[in-house]
mmCIF file of C-alpha atoms and ligand atoms in Angstrom:
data_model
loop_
_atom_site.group_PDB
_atom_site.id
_atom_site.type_symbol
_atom_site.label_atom_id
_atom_site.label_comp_id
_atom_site.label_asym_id
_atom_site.label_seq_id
_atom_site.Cartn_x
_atom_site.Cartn_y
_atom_site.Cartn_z
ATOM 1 C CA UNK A 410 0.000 0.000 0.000
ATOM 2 C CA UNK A 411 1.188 3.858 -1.090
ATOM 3 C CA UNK A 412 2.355 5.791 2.237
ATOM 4 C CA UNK A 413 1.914 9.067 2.369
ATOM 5 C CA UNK A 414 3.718 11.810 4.173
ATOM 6 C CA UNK A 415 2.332 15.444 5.102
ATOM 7 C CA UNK A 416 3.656 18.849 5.970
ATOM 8 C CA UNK A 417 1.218 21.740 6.226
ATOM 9 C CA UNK A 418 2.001 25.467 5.722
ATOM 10 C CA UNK A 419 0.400 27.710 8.566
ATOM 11 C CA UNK A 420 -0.244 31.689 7.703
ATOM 12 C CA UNK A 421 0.880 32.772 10.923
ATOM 13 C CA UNK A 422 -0.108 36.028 10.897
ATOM 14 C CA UNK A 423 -3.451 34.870 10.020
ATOM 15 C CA UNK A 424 -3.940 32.802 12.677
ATOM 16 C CA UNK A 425 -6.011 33.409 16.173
ATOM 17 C CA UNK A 426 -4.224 30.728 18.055
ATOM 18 C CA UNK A 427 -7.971 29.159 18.439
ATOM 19 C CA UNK A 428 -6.518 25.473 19.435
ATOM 20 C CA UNK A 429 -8.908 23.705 16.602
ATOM 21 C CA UNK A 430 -6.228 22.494 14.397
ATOM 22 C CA UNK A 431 -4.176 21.230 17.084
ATOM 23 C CA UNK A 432 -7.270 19.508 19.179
ATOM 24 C CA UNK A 433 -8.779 17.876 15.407
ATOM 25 C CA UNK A 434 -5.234 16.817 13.679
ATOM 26 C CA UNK A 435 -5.650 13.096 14.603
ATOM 27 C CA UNK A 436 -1.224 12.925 14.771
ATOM 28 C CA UNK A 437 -0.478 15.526 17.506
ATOM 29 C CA UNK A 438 1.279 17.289 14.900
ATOM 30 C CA UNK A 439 -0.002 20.544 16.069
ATOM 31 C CA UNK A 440 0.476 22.954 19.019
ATOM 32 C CA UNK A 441 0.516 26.522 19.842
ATOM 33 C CA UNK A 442 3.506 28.749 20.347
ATOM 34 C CA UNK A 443 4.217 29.007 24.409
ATOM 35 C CA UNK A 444 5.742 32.462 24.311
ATOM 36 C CA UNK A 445 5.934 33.727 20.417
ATOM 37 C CA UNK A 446 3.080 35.773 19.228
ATOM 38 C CA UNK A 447 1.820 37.164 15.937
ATOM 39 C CA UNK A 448 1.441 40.651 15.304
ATOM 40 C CA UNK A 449 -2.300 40.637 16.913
ATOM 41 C CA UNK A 450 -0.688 38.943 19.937
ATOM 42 C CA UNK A 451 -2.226 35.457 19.380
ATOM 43 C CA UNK A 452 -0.191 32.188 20.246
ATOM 44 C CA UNK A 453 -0.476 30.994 16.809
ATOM 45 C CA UNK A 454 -0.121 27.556 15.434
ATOM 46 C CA UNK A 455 2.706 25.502 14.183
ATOM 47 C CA UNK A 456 4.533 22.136 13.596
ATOM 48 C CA UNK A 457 5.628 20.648 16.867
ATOM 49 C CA UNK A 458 5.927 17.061 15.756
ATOM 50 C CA UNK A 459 5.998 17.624 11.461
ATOM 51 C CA UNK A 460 7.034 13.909 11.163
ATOM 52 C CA UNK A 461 3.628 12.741 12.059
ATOM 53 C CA UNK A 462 1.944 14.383 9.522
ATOM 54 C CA UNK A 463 0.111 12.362 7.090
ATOM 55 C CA UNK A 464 -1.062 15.073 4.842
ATOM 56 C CA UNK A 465 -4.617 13.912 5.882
ATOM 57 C CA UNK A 466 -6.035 17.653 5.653
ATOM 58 C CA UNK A 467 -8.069 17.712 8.445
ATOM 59 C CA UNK A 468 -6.680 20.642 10.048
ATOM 60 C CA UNK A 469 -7.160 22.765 7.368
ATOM 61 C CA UNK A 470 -10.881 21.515 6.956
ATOM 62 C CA UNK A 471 -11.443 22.390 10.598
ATOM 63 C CA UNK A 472 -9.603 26.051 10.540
ATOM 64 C CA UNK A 473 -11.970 28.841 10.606
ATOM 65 C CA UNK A 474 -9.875 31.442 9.041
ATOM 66 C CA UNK A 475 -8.419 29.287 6.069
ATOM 67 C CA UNK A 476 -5.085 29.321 7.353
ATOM 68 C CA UNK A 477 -3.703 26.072 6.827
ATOM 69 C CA UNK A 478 -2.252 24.859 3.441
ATOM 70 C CA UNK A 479 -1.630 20.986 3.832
ATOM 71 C CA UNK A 480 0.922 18.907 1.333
ATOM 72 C CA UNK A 481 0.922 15.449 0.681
ATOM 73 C CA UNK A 482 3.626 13.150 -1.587
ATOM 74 C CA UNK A 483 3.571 9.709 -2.023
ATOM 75 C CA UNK A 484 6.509 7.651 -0.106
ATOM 76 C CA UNK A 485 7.374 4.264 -1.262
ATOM 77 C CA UNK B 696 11.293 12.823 3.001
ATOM 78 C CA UNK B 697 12.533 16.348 4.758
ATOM 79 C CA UNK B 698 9.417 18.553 4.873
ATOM 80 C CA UNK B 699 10.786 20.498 2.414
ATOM 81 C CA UNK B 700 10.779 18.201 -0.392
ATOM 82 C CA UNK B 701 6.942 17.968 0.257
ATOM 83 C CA UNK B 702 5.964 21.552 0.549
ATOM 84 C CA UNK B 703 5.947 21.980 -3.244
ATOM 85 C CA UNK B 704 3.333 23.215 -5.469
ATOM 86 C CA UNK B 705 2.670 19.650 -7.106
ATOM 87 C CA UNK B 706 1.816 18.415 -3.498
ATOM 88 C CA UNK B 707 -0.699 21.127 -2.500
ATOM 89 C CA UNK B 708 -3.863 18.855 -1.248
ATOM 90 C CA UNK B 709 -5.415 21.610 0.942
ATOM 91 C CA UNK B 710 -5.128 25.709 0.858
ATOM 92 C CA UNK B 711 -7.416 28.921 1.568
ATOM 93 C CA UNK B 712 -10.035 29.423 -1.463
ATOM 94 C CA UNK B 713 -9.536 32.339 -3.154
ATOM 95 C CA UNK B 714 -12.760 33.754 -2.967
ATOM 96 C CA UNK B 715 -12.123 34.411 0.466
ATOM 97 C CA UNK B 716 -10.871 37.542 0.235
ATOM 98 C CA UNK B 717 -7.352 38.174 2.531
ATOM 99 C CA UNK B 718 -8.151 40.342 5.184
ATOM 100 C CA UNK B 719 -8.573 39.117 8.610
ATOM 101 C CA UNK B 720 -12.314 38.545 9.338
ATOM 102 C CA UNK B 721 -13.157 40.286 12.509
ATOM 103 C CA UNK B 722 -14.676 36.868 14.219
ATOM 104 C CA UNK B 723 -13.723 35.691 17.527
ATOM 105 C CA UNK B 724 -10.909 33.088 17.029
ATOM 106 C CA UNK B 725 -12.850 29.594 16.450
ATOM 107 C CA UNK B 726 -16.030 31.292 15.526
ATOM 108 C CA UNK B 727 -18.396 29.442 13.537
ATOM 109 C CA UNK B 728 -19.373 31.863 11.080
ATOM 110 C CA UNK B 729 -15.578 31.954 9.953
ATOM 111 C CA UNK B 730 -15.648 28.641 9.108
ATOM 112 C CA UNK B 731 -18.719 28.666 7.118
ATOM 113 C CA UNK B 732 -17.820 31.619 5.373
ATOM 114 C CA UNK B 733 -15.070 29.062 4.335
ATOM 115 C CA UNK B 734 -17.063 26.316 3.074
ATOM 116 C CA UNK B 735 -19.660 28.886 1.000
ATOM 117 C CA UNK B 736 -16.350 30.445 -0.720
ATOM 118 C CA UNK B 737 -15.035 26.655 -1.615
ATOM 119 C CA UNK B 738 -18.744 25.745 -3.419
ATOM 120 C CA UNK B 739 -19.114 28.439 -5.375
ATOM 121 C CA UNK B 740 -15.837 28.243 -6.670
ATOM 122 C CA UNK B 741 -16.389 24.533 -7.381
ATOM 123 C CA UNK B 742 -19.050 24.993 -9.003
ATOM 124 C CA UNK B 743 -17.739 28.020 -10.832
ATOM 125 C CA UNK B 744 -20.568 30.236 -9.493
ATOM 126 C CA UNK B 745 -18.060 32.766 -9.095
ATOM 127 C CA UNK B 746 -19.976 35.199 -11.650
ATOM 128 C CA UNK B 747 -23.434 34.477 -10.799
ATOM 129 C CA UNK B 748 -23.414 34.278 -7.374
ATOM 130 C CA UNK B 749 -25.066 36.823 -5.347
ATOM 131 C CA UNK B 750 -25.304 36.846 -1.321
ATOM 132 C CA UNK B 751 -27.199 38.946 1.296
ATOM 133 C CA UNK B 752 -25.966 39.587 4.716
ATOM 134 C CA UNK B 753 -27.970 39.748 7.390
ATOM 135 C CA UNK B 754 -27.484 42.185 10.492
ATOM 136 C CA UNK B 755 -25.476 40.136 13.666
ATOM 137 C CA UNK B 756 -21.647 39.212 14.031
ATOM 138 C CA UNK B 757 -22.242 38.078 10.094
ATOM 139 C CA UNK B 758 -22.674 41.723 8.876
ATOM 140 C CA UNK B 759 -19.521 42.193 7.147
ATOM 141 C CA UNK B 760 -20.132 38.879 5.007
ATOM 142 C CA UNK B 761 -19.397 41.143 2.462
ATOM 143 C CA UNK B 762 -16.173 42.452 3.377
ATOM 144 C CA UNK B 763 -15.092 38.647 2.881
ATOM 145 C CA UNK B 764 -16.715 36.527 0.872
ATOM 146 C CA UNK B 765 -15.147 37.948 -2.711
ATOM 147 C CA UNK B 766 -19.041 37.777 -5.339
ATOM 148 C CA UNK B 767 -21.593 40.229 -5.568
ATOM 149 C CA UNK B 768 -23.238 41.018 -2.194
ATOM 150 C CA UNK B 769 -26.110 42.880 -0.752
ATOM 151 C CA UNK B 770 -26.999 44.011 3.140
ATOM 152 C CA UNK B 771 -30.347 43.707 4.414
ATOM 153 C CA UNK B 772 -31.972 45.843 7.233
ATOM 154 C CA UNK B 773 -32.075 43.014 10.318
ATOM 155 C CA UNK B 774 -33.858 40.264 9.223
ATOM 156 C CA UNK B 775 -34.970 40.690 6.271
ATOM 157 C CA UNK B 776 -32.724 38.952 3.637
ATOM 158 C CA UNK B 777 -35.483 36.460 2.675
ATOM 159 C CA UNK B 778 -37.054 39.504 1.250
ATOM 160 C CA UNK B 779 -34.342 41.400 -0.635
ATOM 161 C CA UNK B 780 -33.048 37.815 -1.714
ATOM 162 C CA UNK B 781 -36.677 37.354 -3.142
ATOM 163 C CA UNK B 782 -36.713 41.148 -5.023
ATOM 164 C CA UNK B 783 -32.851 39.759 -6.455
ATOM 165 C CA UNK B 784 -33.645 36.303 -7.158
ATOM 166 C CA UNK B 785 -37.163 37.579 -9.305
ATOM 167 C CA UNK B 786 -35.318 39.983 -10.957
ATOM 168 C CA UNK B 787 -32.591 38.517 -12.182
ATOM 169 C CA UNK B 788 -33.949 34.019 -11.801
ATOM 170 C CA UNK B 789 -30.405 33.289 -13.910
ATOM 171 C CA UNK B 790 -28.808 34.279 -10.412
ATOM 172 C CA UNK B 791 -27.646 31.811 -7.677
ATOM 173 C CA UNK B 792 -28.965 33.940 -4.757
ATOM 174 C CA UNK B 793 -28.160 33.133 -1.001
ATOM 175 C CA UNK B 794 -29.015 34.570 2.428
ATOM 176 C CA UNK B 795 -26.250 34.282 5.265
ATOM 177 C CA UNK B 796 -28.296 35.059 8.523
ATOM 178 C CA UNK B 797 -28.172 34.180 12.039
ATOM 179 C CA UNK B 798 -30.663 32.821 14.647
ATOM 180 C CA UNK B 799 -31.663 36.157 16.189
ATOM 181 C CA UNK B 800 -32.050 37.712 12.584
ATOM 182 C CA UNK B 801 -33.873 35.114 10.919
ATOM 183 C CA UNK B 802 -36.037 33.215 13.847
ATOM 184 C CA UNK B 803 -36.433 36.803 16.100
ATOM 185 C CA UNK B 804 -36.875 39.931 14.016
ATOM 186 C CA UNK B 805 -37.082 37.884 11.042
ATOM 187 C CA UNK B 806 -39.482 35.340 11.402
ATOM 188 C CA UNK B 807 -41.954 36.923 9.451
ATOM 189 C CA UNK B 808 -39.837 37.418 6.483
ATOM 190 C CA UNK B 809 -38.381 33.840 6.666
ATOM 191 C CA UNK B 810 -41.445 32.157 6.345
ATOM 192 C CA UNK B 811 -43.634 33.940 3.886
ATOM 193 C CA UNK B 812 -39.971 33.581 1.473
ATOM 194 C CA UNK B 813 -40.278 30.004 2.201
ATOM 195 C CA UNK B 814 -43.906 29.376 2.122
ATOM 196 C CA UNK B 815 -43.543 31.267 -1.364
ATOM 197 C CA UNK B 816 -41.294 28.735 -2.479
ATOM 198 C CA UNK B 817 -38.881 31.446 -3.530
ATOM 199 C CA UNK B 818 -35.871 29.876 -5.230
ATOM 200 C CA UNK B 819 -33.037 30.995 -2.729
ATOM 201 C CA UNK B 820 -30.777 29.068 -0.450
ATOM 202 C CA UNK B 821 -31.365 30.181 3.446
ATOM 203 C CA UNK B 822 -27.749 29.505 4.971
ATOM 204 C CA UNK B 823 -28.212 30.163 8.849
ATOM 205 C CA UNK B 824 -26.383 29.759 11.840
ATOM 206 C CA UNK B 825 -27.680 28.749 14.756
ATOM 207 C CA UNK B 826 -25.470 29.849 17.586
ATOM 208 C CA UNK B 827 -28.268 29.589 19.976
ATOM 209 C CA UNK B 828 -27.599 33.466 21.332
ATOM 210 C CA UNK B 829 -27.232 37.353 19.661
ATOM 211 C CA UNK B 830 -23.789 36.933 19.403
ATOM 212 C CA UNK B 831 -23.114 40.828 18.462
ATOM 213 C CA UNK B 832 -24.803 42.410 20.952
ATOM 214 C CA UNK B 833 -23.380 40.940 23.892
ATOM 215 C CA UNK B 834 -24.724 37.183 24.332
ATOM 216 C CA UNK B 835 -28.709 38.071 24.898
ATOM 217 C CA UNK B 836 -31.029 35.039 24.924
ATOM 218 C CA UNK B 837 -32.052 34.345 21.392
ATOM 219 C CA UNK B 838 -35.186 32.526 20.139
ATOM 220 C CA UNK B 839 -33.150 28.992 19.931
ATOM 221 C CA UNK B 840 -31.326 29.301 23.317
ATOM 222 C CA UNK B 841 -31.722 26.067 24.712
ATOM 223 C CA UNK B 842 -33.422 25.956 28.714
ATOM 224 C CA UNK B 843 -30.907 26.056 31.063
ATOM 225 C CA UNK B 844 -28.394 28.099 28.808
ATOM 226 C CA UNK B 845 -27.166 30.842 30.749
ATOM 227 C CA UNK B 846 -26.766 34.110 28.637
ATOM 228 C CA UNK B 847 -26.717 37.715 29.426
ATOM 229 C CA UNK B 848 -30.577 38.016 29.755
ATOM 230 C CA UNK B 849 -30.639 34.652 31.416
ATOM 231 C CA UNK B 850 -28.260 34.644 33.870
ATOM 232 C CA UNK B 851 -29.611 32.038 35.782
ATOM 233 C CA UNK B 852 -30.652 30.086 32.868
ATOM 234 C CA UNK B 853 -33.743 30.167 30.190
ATOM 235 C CA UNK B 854 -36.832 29.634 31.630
ATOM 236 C CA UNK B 855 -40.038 28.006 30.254
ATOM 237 C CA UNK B 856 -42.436 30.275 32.497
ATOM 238 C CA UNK B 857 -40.654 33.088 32.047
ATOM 239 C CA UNK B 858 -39.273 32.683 28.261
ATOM 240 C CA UNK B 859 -41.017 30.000 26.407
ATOM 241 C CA UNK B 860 -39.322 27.676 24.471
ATOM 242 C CA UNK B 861 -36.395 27.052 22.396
ATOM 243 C CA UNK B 862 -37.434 27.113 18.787
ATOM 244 C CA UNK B 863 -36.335 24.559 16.756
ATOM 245 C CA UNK B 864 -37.608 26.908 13.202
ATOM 246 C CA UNK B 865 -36.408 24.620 11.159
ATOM 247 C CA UNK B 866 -38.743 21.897 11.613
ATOM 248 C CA UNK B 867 -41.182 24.953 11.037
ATOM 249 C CA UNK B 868 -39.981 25.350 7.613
ATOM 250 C CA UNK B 869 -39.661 22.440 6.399
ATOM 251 C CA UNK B 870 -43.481 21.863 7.081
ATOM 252 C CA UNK B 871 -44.303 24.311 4.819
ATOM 253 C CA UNK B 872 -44.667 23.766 0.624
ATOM 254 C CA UNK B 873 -42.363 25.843 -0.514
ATOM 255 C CA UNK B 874 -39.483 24.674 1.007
ATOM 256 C CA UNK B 875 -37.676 21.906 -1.052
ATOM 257 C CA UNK B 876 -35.180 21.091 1.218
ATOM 258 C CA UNK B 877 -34.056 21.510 4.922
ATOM 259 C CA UNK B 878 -31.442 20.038 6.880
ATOM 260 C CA UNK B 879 -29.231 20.845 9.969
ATOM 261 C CA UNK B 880 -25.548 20.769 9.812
ATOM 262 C CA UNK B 881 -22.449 22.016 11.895
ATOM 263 C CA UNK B 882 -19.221 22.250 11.155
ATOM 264 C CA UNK B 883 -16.649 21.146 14.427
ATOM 265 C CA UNK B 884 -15.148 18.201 12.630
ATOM 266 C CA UNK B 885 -13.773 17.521 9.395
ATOM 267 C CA UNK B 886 -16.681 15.064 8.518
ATOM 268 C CA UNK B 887 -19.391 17.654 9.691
ATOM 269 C CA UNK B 888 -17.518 20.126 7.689
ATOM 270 C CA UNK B 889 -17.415 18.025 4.292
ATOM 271 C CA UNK B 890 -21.369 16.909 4.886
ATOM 272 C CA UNK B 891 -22.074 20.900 5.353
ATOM 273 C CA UNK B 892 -20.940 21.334 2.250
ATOM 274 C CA UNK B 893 -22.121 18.672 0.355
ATOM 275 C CA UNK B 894 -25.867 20.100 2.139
ATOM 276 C CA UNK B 895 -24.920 23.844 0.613
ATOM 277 C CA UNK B 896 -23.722 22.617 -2.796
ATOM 278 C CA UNK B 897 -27.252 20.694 -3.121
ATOM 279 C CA UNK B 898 -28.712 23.689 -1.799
ATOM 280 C CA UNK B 899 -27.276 25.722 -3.875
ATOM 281 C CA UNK B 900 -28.404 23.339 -7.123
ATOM 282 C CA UNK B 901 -31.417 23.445 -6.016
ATOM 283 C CA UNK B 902 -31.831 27.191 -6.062
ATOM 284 C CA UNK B 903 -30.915 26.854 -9.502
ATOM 285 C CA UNK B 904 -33.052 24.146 -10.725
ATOM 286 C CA UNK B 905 -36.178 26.316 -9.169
ATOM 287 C CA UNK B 906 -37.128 23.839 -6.862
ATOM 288 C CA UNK B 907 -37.952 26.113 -4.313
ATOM 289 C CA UNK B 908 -36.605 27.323 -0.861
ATOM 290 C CA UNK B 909 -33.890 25.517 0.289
ATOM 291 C CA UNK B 910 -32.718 26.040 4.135
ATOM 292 C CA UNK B 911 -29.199 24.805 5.287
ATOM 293 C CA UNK B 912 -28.789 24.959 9.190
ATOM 294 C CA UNK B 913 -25.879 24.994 10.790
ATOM 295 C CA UNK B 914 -25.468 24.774 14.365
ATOM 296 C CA UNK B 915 -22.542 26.842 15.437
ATOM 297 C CA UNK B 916 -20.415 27.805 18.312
ATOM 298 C CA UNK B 917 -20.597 31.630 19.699
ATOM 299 C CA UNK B 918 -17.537 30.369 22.293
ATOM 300 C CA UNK B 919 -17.201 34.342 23.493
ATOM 301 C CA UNK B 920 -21.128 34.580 24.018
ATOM 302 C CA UNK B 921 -21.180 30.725 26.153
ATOM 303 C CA UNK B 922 -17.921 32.024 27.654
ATOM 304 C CA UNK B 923 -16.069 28.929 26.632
ATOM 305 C CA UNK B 924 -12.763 28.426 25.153
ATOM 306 C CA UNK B 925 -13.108 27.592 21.315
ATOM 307 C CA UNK B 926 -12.515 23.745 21.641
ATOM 308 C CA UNK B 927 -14.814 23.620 24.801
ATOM 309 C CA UNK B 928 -17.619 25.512 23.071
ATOM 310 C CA UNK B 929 -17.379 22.620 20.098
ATOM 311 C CA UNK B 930 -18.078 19.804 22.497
ATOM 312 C CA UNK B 931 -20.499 21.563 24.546
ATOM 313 C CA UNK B 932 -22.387 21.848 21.674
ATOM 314 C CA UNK B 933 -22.084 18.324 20.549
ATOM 315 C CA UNK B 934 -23.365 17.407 24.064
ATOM 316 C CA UNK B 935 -26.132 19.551 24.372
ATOM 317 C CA UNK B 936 -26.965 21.814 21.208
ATOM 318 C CA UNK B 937 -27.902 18.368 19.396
ATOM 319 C CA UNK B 938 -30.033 17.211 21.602
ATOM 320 C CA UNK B 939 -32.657 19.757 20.294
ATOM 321 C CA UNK B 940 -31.554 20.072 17.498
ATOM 322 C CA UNK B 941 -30.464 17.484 16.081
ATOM 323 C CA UNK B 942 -28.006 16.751 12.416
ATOM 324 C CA UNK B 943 -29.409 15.604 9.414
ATOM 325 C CA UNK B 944 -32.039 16.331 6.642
ATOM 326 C CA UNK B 945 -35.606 17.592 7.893
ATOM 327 C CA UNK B 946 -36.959 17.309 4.242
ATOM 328 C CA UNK B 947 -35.342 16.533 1.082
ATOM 329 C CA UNK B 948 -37.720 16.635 -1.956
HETATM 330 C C1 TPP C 2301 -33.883 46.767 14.055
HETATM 331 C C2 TPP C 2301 -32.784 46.282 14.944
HETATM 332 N N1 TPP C 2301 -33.094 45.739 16.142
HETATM 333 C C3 TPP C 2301 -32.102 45.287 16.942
HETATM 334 C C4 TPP C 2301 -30.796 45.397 16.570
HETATM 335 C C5 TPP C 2301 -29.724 44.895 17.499
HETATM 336 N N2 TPP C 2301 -29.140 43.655 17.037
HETATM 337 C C6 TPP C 2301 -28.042 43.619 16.279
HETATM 338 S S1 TPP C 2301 -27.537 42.059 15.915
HETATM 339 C C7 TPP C 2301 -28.805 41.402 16.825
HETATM 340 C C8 TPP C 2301 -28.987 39.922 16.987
HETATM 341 C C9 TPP C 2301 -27.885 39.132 16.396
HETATM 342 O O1 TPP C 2301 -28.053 37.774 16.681
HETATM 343 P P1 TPP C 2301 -27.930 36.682 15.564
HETATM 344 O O2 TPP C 2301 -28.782 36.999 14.404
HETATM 345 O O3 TPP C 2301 -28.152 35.376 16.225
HETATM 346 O O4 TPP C 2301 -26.426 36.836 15.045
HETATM 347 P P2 TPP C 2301 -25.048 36.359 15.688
HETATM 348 O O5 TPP C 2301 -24.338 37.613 16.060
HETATM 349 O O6 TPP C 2301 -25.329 35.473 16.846
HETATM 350 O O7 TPP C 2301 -24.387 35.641 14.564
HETATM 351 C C10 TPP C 2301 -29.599 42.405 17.384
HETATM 352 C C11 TPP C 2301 -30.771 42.147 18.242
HETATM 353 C C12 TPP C 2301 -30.521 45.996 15.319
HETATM 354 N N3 TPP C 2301 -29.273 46.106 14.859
HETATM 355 N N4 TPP C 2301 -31.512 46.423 14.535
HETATM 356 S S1 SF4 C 2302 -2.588 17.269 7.724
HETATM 357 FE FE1 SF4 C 2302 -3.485 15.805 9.188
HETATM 358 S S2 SF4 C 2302 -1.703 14.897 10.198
HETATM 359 FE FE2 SF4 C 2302 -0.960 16.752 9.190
HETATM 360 S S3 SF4 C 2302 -1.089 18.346 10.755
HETATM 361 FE FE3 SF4 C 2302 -2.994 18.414 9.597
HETATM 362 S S4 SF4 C 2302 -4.408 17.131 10.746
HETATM 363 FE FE4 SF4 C 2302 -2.352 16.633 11.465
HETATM 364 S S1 SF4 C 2303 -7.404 26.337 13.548
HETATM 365 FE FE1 SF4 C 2303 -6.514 27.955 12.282
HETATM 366 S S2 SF4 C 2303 -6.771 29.849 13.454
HETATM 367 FE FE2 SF4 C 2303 -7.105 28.137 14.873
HETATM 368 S S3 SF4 C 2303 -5.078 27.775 15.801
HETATM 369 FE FE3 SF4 C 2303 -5.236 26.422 14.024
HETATM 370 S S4 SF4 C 2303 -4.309 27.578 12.331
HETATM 371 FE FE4 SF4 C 2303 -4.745 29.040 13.973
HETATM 372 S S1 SF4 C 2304 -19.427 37.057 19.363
HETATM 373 FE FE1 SF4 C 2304 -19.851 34.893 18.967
HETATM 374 S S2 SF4 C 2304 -20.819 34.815 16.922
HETATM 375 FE FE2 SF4 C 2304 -19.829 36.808 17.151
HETATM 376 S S3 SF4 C 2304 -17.767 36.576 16.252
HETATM 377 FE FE3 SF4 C 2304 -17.579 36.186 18.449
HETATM 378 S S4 SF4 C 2304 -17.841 33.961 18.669
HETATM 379 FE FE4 SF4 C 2304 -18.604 34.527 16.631
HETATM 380 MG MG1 MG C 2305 -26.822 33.987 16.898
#
C-alpha cells in the first residue's frame, strides 16, 4: 500500500491561536507557540511534531480562518 | 522525506479558497461563522458560481459577510434577507442567490420574512447559523437558546415560564410547501464540515433548478457569548446543542 507523508504550511499572521487544528489533527502534529506571538498577539499555530503528519487535511478543513495549506507526496 | 521536499506546489492537497478575500475577518478566534464563510467560498468556486453568485448579509456578528466573501453582495436591514433575496432572485432568476443570517435575525426579528420567502417557495438558499444566542450584541437570549443556557438576559438560565421555548424553526420550515429542502448541519469536525458542504452545494443546485426554498442549518459555536474556550464551546455543543436540534435532513424533496 502507497504511504503518504504530510507537511502543512500555517499563515501565521493569520492565525487566532484558536486550538482547533491542534485539538482535530488526529497525529499531535499541532500545538501553539508558548511564548511567540503574531502581530495581533495570538499564540499561533505551528509544527511541533511535522514527522507525524500524514497530509490527511483535516486541520485545514477544521480552521476557521483558512489558514492552513496541507501537502501530501507519495513515499514508497 | 525532509518537509521540504513535500511543501511543493505539485503536493498542494489543501489551501485557503480564493474567494475568500485576505483580510482578517473580525470573528472571535474559532467562531463558527468563519468557518462557514469558508465552506460557501469553496462551493461556489467549485461549481464556478463565481460570476453568478449573489449573497445577502444579514445584520449580527455576520454583517460584514461582504467584506469577505469575494461575489456580488447585498446588506439587508435586520432580518430581512429572505425579502431582498426574493426582489434579487425575481429579478434577475439566472442568479444563484443566497441569504447568510443568524438565529436572532432570521427566527427573532425575522421570522416573518423567513417564512412567507419560504412558504412562497422562492428559489433561494437560506444559509443560517444557529449559535443559539445574539452573538453581536453581547450574548442576549435568542429565540433557539436552549433551557438552562445561561446568557446575558438569562443569567440564571432560560426559563419556560418566564421565556417560552427554544425554537427549533427549522422543523417549522420544512413543514411548509415551498421549502424543497431543509437540513441541519455544523461544522466542528472535518466530517461535519465536508457533509455541510455537500448540504450547501445541493442547496445551492437546487436554487438553480427552481425547486424552491432551500434552508441549510448549521449549528454553530458563539464560544465568546457561552464564555467557553473555542474547543470547549465545540463539544459543549455536541453534548447539548444536538439534543434539540439534532443533524441531518428535515426534508429533502
Ligand atoms: C432593528 C434592529 N433591532 C435590533 C438590533 C440589534 N441587534 C443587532 S444584531 C442582533 C442579533 C444578532 O443575533 P444573531 O442573528 O443570532 O447573530 P449572531 O451575532 O449570533 O451571529 C440584534 C438584536 C438591530 N441592529 N436592529
Ligand atoms: S494534515 Fe493531518 S496529520 Fe498533518 S497536521 Fe494536519 S491534521 Fe495533522
Ligand atoms: S485552527 Fe486555524 S486559526 Fe485556529 S489555531 Fe489552528 S491555524 Fe490558527
Ligand atoms: S461574538 Fe460569537 S458569533 Fe460573534 S464573532 Fe464572536 S464567537 Fe462569533
Ligand atoms: Mg446567533
Amino acid at each position: 500500500m502507497a504511504k503518504f507523508k504530510g507537511a502543512v504550511v500555517i499563515d501565521e499572521e493569520r492565525c487566532k491561536g484558536c486550538n482547533i487544528c491542534v485539538a482535530t489533527c488526529p497525529f499531535k502534529v499541532l500545538a501553539l507557540q508558548k511564548k511567540e506571538v503574531n502581530n495581533k498577539g495570538y499564540h499561533y499555530a505551528y509544527m511541533e511534531n511535522p514527522d507525524a503528519c500524514t497530509g490527511c487535511t483535516s486541520c485545514g478543513t477544521v480552521c476557521p480562518d483558512a489558514c492552513i495549506e496541507v501537502y501530501r507526496a507519495k513515499i514508497d | 522525506m525532509e518537509v521540504n521536499d513535500i511543501i511543493k506546489p505539485e503536493n498542494l492537497v489543501y489551501h485557503k479558497p480564493a474567494l475568500l478575500k485576505d483580510c482578517t475577518m473580525h470573528y472571535c478566534p474559532g467562531c463558527s461563522h468563519s468557518t462557514v464563510h469558508k465552506i460557501v467560498c469553496e462551493v461556489i468556486e467549485e461549481m464556478g458560481a463565481t460570476e453568478y453568485a449573489i449573497g445577502v448579509a444579514p445584520v449580527g456578528c455576520a454583517v460584514f459577510a461582504y467584506n469577505y466573501i469575494d461575489v456580488d453582495m447585498s446588506e439587508a436591514a435586520h432580518g430581512r434577507a429572505p425579502a431582498v433575496a426574493t426582489a434579487i432572485k425575481r429579478l434577475q432568476p439566472d442568479k444563484l442567490v443566497f441569504t447568510y443570517q443568524g438565529d436572532g435575525d432570521l427566527a427573532a426579528i425575522g421570522t416573518c420574512e423567513t417564512i412567507h420567502a419560504a412558504n412562497r417557495g422562492e428559489n433561494i438558499t437560506i444559509i443560517f447559523i444557529n449559535n443559539a444566542i445574539y452573538g453581536m450584541t453581547g450574548g442576549q437570549m435568542a429565540p433557539t437558546t436552549l433551557l438552562g443556557q445561561k446568557t446575558a438576559t438569562t443569567p440564571y438560565g432560560r426559563r419556560v415560564d418566564l421565556n417560552g421555548y427554544p425554537l427549533a424553526i427549522s422543523n417549522l420550515l420544512a413543514q411548509l410547501d415551498g421549502t424543497c429542502f431543509v437540513t441541519r448541519q455544523s461544522v466542528h469536525s472535518p466530517a461535519a464540515v465536508r457533509k455541510a458542504k455537500a448540504a450547501i452545494r445541493k442547496a445551492f443546485e437546487n436554487s438553480m433548478a427552481r425547486k424552491g426554498t432551500s434552508v441549510v442549518e448549521i449549528i454553530g459555536t458563539c464560544n465568546s457569548g457561552w464564555k467557553l474556550s473555542p474547543v470547549d464551546a465545540n463539544n459543549w455543543m455536541e453534548e447539548h446543542m444536538f439534543e434539540k436540534y439534532p443533524i441531518g435532513d428535515l426534508k429533502n424533496v
